[in-house]
Coordinates of N, CA and C in Angstrom, one line a residue:
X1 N 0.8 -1.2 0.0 CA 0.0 0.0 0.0 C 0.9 1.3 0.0
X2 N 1.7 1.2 0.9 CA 2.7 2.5 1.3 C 3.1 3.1 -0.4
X3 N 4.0 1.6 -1.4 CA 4.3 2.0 -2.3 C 3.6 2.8 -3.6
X4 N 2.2 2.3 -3.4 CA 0.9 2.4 -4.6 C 1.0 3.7 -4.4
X5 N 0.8 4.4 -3.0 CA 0.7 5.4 -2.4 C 1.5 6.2 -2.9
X6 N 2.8 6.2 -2.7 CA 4.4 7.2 -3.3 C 3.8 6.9 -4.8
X7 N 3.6 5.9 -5.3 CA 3.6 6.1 -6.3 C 2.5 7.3 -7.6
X8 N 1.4 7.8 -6.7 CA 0.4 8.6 -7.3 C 1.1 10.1 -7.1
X9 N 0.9 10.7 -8.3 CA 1.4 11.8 -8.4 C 0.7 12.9 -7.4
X10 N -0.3 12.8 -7.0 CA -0.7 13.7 -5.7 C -0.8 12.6 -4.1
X11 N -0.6 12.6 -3.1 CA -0.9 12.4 -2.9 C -2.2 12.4 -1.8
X12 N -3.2 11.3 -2.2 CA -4.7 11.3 -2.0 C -4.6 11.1 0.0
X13 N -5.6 11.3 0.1 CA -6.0 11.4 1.9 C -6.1 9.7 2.4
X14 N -5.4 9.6 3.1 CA -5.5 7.8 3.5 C -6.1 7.9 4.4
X15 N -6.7 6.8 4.9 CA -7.5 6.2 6.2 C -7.2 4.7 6.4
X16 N -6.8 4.5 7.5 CA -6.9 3.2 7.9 C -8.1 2.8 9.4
X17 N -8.8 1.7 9.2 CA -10.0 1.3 10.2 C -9.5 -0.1 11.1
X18 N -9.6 -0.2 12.2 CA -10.4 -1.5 12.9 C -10.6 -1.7 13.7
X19 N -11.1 -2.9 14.2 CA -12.2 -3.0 14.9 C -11.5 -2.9 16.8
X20 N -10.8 -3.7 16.5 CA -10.2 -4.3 17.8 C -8.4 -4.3 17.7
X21 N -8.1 -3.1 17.2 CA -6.5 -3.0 17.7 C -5.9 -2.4 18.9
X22 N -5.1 -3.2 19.5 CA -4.4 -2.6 20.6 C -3.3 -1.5 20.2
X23 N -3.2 -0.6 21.2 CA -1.9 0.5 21.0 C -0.9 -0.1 19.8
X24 N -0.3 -1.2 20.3 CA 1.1 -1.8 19.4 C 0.3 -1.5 18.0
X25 N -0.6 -2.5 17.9 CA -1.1 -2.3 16.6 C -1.2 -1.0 15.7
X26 N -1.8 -0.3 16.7 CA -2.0 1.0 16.1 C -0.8 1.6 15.3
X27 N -0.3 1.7 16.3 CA 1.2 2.1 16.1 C 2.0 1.5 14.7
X28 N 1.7 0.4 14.6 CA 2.3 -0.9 13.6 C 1.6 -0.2 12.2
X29 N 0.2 0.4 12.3 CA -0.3 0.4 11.7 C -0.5 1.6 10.5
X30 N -0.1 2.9 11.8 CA 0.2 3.9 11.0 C 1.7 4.2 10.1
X31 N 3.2 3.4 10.7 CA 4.3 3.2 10.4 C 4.2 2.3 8.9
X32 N 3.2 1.5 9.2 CA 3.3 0.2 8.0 C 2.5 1.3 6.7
X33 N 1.5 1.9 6.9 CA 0.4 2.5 5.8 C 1.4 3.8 5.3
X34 N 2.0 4.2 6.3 CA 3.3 5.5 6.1 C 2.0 6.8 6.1
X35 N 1.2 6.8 7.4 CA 0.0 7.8 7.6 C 1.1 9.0 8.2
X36 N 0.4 9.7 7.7 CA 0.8 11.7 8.0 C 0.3 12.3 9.0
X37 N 0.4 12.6 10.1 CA 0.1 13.1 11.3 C -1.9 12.6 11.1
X38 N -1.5 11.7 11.8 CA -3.2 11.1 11.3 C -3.9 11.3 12.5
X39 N -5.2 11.4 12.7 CA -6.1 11.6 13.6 C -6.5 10.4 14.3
X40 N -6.3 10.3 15.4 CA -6.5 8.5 15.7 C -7.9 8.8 16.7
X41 N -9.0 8.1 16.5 CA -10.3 8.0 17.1 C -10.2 6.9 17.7
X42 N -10.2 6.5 18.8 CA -10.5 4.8 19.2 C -12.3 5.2 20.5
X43 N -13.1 4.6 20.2 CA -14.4 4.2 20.9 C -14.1 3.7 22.3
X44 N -13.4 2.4 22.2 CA -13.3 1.5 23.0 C -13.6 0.2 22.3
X45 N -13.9 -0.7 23.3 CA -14.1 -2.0 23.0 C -15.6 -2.5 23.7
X46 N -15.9 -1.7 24.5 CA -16.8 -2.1 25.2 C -18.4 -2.2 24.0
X47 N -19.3 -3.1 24.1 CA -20.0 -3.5 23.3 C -21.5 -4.1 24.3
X48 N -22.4 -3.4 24.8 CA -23.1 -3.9 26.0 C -24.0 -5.3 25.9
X49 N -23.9 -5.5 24.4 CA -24.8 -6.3 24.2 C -23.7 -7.8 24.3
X50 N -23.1 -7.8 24.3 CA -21.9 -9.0 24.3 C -21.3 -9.1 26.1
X51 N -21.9 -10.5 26.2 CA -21.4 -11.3 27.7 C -20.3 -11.8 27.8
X52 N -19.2 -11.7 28.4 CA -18.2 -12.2 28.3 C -17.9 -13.1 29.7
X53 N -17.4 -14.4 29.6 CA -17.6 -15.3 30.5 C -16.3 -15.8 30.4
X54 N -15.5 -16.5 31.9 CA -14.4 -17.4 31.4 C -15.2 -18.5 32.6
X55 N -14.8 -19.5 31.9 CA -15.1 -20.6 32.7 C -14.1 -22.0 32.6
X56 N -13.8 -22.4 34.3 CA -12.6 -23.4 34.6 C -13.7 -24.9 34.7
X57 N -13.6 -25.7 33.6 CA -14.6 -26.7 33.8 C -13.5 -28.1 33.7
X58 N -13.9 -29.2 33.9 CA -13.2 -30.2 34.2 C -13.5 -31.0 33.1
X59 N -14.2 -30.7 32.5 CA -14.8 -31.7 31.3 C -15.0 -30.7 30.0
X60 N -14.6 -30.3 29.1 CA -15.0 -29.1 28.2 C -16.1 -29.1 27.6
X61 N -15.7 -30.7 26.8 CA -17.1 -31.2 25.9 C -18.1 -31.3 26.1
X62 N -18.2 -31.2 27.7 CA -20.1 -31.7 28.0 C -20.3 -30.6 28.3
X63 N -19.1 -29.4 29.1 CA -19.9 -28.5 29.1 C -20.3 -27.2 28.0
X64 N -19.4 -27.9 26.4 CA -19.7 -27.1 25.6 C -21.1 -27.9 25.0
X65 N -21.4 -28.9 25.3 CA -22.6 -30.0 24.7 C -23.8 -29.0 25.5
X66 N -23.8 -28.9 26.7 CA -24.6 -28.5 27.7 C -24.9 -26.8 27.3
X67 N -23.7 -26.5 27.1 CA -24.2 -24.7 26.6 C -25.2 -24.5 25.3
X68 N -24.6 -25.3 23.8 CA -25.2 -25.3 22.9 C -26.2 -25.9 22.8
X69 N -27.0 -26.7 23.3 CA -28.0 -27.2 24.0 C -29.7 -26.2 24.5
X70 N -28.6 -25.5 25.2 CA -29.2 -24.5 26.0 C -29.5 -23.2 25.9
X71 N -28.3 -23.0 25.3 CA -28.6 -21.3 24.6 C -28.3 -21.2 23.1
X72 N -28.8 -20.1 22.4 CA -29.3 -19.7 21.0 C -29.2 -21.0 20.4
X73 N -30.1 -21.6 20.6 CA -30.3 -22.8 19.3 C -30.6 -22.7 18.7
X74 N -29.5 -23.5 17.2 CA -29.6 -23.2 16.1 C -29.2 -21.7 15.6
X75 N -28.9 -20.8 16.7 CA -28.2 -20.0 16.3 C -26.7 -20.3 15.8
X76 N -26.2 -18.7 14.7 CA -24.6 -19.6 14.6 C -23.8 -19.2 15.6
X77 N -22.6 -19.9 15.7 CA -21.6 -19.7 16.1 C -20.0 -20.4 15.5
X78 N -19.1 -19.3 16.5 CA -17.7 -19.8 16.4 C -16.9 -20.4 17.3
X79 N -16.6 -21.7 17.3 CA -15.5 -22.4 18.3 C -14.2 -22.2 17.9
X80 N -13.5 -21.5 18.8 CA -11.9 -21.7 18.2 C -11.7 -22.5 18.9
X81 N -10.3 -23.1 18.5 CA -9.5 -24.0 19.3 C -7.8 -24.0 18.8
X82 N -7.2 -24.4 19.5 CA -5.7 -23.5 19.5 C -5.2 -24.6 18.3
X83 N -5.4 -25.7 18.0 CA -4.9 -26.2 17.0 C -5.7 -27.1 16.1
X84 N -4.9 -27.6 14.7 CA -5.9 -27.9 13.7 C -6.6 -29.2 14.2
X85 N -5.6 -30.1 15.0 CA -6.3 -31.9 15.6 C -7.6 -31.3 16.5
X86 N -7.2 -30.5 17.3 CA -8.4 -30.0 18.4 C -10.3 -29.9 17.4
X87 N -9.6 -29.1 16.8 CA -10.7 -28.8 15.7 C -11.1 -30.1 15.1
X88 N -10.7 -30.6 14.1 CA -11.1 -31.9 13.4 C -11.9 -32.8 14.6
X89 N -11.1 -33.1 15.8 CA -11.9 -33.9 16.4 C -13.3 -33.4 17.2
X90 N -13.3 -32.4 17.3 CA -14.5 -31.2 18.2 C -15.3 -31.1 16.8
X91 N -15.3 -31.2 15.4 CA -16.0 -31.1 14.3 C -16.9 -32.5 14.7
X92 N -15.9 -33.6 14.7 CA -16.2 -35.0 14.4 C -17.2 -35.4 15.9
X93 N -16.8 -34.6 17.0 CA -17.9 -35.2 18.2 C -19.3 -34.0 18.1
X94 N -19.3 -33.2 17.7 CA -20.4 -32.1 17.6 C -21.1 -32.8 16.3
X95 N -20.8 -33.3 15.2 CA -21.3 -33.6 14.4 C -22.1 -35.0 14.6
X96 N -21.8 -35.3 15.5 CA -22.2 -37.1 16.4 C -23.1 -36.6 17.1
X97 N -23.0 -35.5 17.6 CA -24.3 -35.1 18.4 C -25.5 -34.4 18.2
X98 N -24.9 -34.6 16.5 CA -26.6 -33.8 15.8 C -25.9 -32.4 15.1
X99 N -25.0 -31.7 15.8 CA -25.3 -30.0 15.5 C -24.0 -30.3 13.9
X100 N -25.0 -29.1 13.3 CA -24.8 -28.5 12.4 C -23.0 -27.8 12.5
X101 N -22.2 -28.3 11.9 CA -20.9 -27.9 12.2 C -20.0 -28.0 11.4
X102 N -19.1 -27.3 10.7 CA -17.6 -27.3 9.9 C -16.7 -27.0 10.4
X103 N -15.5 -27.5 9.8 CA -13.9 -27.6 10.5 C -13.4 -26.1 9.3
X104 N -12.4 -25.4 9.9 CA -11.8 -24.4 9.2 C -10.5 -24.3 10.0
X105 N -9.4 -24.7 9.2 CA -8.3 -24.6 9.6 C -6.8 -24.4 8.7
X106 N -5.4 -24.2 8.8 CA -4.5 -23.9 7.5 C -4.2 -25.2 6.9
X107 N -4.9 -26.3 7.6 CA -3.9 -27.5 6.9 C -5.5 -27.8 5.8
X108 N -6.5 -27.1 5.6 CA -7.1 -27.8 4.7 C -7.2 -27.2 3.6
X109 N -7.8 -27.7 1.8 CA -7.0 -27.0 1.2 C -8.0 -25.6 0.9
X110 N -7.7 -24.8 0.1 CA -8.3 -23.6 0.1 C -9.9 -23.9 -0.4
X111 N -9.7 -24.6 -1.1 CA -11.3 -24.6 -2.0 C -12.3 -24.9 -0.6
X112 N -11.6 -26.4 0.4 CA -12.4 -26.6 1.4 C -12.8 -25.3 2.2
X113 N -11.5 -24.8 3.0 CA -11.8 -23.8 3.5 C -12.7 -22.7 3.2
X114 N -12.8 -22.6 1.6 CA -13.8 -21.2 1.2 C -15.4 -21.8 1.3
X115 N -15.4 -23.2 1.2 CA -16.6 -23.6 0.8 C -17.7 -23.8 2.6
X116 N -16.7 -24.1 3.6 CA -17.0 -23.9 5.0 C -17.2 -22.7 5.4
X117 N -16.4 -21.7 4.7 CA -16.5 -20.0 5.3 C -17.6 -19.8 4.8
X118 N -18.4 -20.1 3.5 CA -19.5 -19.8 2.6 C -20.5 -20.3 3.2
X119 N -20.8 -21.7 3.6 CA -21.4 -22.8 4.4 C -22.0 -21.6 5.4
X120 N -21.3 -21.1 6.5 CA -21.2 -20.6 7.7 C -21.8 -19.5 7.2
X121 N -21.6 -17.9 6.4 CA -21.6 -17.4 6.5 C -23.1 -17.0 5.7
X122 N -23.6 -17.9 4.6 CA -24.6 -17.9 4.6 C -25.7 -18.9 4.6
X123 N -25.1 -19.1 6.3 CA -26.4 -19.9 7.0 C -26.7 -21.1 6.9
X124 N -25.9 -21.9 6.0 CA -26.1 -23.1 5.2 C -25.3 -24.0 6.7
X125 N -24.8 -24.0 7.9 CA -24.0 -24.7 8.8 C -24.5 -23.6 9.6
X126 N -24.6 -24.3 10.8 CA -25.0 -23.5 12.0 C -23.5 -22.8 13.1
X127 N -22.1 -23.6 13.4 CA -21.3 -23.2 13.7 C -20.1 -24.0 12.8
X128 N -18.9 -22.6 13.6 CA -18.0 -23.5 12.5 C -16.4 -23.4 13.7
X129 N -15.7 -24.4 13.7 CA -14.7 -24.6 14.7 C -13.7 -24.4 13.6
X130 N -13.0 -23.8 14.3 CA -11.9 -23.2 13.7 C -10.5 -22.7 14.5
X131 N -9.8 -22.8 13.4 CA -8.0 -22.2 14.6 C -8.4 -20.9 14.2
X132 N -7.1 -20.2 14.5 CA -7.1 -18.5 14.4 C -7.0 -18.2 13.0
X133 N -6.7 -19.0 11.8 CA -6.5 -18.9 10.6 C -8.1 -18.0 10.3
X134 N -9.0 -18.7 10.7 CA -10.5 -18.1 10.3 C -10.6 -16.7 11.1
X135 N -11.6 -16.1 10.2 CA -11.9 -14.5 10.9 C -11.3 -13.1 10.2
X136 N -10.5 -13.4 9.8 CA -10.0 -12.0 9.2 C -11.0 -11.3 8.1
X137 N -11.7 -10.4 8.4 CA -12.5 -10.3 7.2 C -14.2 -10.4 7.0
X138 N -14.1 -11.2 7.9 CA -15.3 -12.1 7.9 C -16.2 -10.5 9.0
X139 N -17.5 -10.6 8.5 CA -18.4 -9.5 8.9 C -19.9 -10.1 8.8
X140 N -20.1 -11.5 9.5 CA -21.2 -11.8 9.9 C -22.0 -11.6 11.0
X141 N -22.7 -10.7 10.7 CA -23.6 -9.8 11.9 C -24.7 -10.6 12.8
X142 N -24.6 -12.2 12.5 CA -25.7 -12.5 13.6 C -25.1 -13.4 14.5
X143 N -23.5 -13.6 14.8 CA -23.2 -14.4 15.4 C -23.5 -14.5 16.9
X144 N -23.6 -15.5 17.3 CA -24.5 -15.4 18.8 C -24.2 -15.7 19.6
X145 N -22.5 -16.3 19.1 CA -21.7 -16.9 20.5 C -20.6 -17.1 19.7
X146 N -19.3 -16.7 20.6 CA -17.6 -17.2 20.5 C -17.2 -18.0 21.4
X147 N -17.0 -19.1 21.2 CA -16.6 -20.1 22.4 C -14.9 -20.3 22.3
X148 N -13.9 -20.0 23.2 CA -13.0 -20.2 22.9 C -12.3 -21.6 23.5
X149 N -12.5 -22.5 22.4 CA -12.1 -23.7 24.0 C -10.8 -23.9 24.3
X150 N -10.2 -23.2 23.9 CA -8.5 -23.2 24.7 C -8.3 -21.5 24.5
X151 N -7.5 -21.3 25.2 CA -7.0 -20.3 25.6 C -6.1 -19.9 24.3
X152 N -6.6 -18.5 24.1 CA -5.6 -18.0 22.3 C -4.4 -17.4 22.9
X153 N -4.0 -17.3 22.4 CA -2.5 -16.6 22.0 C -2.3 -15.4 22.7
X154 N -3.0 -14.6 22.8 CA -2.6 -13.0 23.7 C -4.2 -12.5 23.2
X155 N -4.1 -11.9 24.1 CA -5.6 -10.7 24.4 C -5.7 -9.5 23.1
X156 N -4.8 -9.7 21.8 CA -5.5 -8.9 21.0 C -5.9 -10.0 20.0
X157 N -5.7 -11.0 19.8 CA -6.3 -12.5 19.5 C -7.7 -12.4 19.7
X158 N -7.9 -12.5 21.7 CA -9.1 -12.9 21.7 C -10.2 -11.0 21.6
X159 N -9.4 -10.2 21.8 CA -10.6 -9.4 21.2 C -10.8 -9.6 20.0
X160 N -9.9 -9.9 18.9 CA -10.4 -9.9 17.3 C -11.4 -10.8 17.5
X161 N -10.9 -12.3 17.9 CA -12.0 -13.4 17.7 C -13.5 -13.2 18.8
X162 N -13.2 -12.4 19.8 CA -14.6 -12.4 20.2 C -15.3 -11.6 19.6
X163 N -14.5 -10.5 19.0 CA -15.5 -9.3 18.4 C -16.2 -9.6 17.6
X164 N -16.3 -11.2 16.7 CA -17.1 -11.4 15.7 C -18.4 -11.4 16.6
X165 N -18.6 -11.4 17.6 CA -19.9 -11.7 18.0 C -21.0 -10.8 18.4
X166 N -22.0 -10.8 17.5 CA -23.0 -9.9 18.0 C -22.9 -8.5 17.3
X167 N -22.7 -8.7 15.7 CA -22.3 -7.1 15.0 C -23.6 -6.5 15.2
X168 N -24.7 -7.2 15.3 CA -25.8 -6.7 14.7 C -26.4 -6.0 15.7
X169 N -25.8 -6.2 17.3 CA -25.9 -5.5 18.2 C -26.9 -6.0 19.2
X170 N -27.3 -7.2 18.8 CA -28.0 -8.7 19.8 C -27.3 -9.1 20.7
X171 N -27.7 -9.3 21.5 CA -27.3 -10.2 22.8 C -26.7 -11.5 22.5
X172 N -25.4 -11.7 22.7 CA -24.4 -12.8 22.0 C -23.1 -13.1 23.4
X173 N -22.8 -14.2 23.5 CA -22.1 -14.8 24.4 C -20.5 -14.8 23.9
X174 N -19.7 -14.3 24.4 CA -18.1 -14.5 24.6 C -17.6 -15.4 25.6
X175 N -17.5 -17.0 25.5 CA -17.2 -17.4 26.2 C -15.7 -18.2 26.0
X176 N -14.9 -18.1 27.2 CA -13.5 -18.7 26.8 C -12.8 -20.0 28.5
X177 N -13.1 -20.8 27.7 CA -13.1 -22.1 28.4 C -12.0 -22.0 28.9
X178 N -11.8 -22.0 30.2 CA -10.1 -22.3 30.7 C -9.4 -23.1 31.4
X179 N -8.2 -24.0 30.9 CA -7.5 -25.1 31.3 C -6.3 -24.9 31.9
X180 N -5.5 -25.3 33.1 CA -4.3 -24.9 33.3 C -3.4 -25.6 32.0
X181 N -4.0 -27.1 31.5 CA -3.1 -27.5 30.4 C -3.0 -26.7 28.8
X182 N -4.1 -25.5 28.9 CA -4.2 -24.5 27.7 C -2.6 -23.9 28.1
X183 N -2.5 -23.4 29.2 CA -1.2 -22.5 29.3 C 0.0 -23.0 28.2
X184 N 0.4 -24.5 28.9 CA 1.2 -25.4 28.4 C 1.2 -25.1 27.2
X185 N 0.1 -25.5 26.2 CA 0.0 -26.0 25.2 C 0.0 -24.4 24.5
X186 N -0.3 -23.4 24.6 CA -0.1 -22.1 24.1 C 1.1 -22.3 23.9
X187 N 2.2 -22.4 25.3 CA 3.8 -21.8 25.2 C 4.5 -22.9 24.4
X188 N 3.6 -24.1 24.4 CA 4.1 -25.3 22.9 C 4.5 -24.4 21.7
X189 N 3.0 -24.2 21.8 CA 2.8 -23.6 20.2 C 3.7 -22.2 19.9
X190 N 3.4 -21.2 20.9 CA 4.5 -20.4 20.5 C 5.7 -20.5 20.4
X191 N 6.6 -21.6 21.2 CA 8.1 -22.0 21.1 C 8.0 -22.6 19.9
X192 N 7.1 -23.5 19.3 CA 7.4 -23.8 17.6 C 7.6 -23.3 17.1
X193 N 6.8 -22.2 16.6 CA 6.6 -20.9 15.7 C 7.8 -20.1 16.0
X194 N 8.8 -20.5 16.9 CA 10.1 -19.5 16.6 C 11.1 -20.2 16.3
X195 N 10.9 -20.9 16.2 CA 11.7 -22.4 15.4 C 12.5 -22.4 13.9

C-alpha cells in the first residue's frame, strides 16, 4: 500500500480502520500504511450487548454440549480452538451429536476452506470450529456466540476473535473455556513458531 501510495502523483488522503486494535497495533499500523500526522479515534471496545464469560470446567465437551443445548439454538456460532487436531476432532464429536458444524483450519486446502466459510456465513452450517487462521475479514452480523475452547494466544487475538460476536448489536455470548493445560499447550505452540 505505502508503495501504490508514493507512487500517485498527488498524494490522496488515506485512512486506515479497525475493529479491535491494541496500542502496538495501532502504532504498527500507522508506520506500515506511512499515515501523515493522522487523527486517531479509538471508541473502546466495550459492546453492551456482548457477555463475556471465562469458565474453569473439568470436562470441556459436555460443558460445551450443555451450553449449545441450552442457549441460542440453532443460532450460529464460532469455536476456536488453538490447533488444527483439536478442531477436526470437536468437528467430528459435535457432528455425532446432531449439531450443524464445519472444520476451518490452515492444513485444509483452500477450495475446502472457502466452501465452510461460505457454508457458515450464509447460514447453510450452524457453527464452525476453527484455529485463528479463520476470521480476518469475515463480517457476519448475527453471530450469537464465540466459544474459545482453549486459551488464544494473547488478548489482542481474543478481542479480534470475540468481536465477531454480536455485529448486529444482539445479545451474544463471549465465552472462553479455561484449562491450566491451555497455558502449556499455548507456550508449545509459541516456542514452535520460533523455530
Amino acid at each position: 500500500i505505502p508503495k501504490f501510495i508514493s507512487s500517485l502523483k498527488t498524494r490522496p488522503v488515506v485512512s486506515a480502520y479497525t475493529a479491535t486494535a491494541t496500542k502496538e497495533v495501532v502504532e504498527e499500523i500507522k508506520e506500515l500504511i506511512g499515515l501523515r500526522v493522522p487523527v486517531v479515534s479509538i471508541i473502546g471496545f466495550d459492546r453492551p450487548n456482548l457477555f463475556y464469560q471465562v469458565v474453569k470446567v473439568s470436562n470441556k465437551f459436555s460443558y460445551l454440549i450443555n451450553y449449545l443445548k441450552n442457549n441460542f439454538k440453532g443460532e450460529s456460532g464460532i469455536i476456536y480452538c488453538a490447533t488444527r487436531k483439536t478442531v477436526e476432532s470437536l468437528v467430528e464429536k459435535l457432528s455425532t451429536q446432531g449439531f450443524s458444524v464445519v472444520a476451518y483450519h490452515g492444513g485444509m486446502t483452500a477450495d475446502m476452506r472457502q466452501k465452510n466459510q461460505d457454508d457458515f456465513i450464509f447460514n447453510r452450517t450452524q457453527i464452525i470450529v476453527a484455529t485463528n487462521a479463520f476470521g480476518m475479514g469475515i463480517d457476519k452480523p448475527d453471530v450469537r456466540f464465540v466459544v474459545h475452547y482453549n486459551m488464544p494466544q494473547n488478548m489482542e487475538s481474543y478481542y479480534q476473535e470475540a468481536g465477531r460476536a454480536g455485529r448486529d448489536g444482539q445479545p451474544s455470548d463471549c465465552i472462553l473455556m479455561y484449562s491450566p493445560s491451555d497455558i502449556v499447550k499455548q507456550k508449545l505452540l509459541i516456542q514452535s513458531s520460533c523455530l
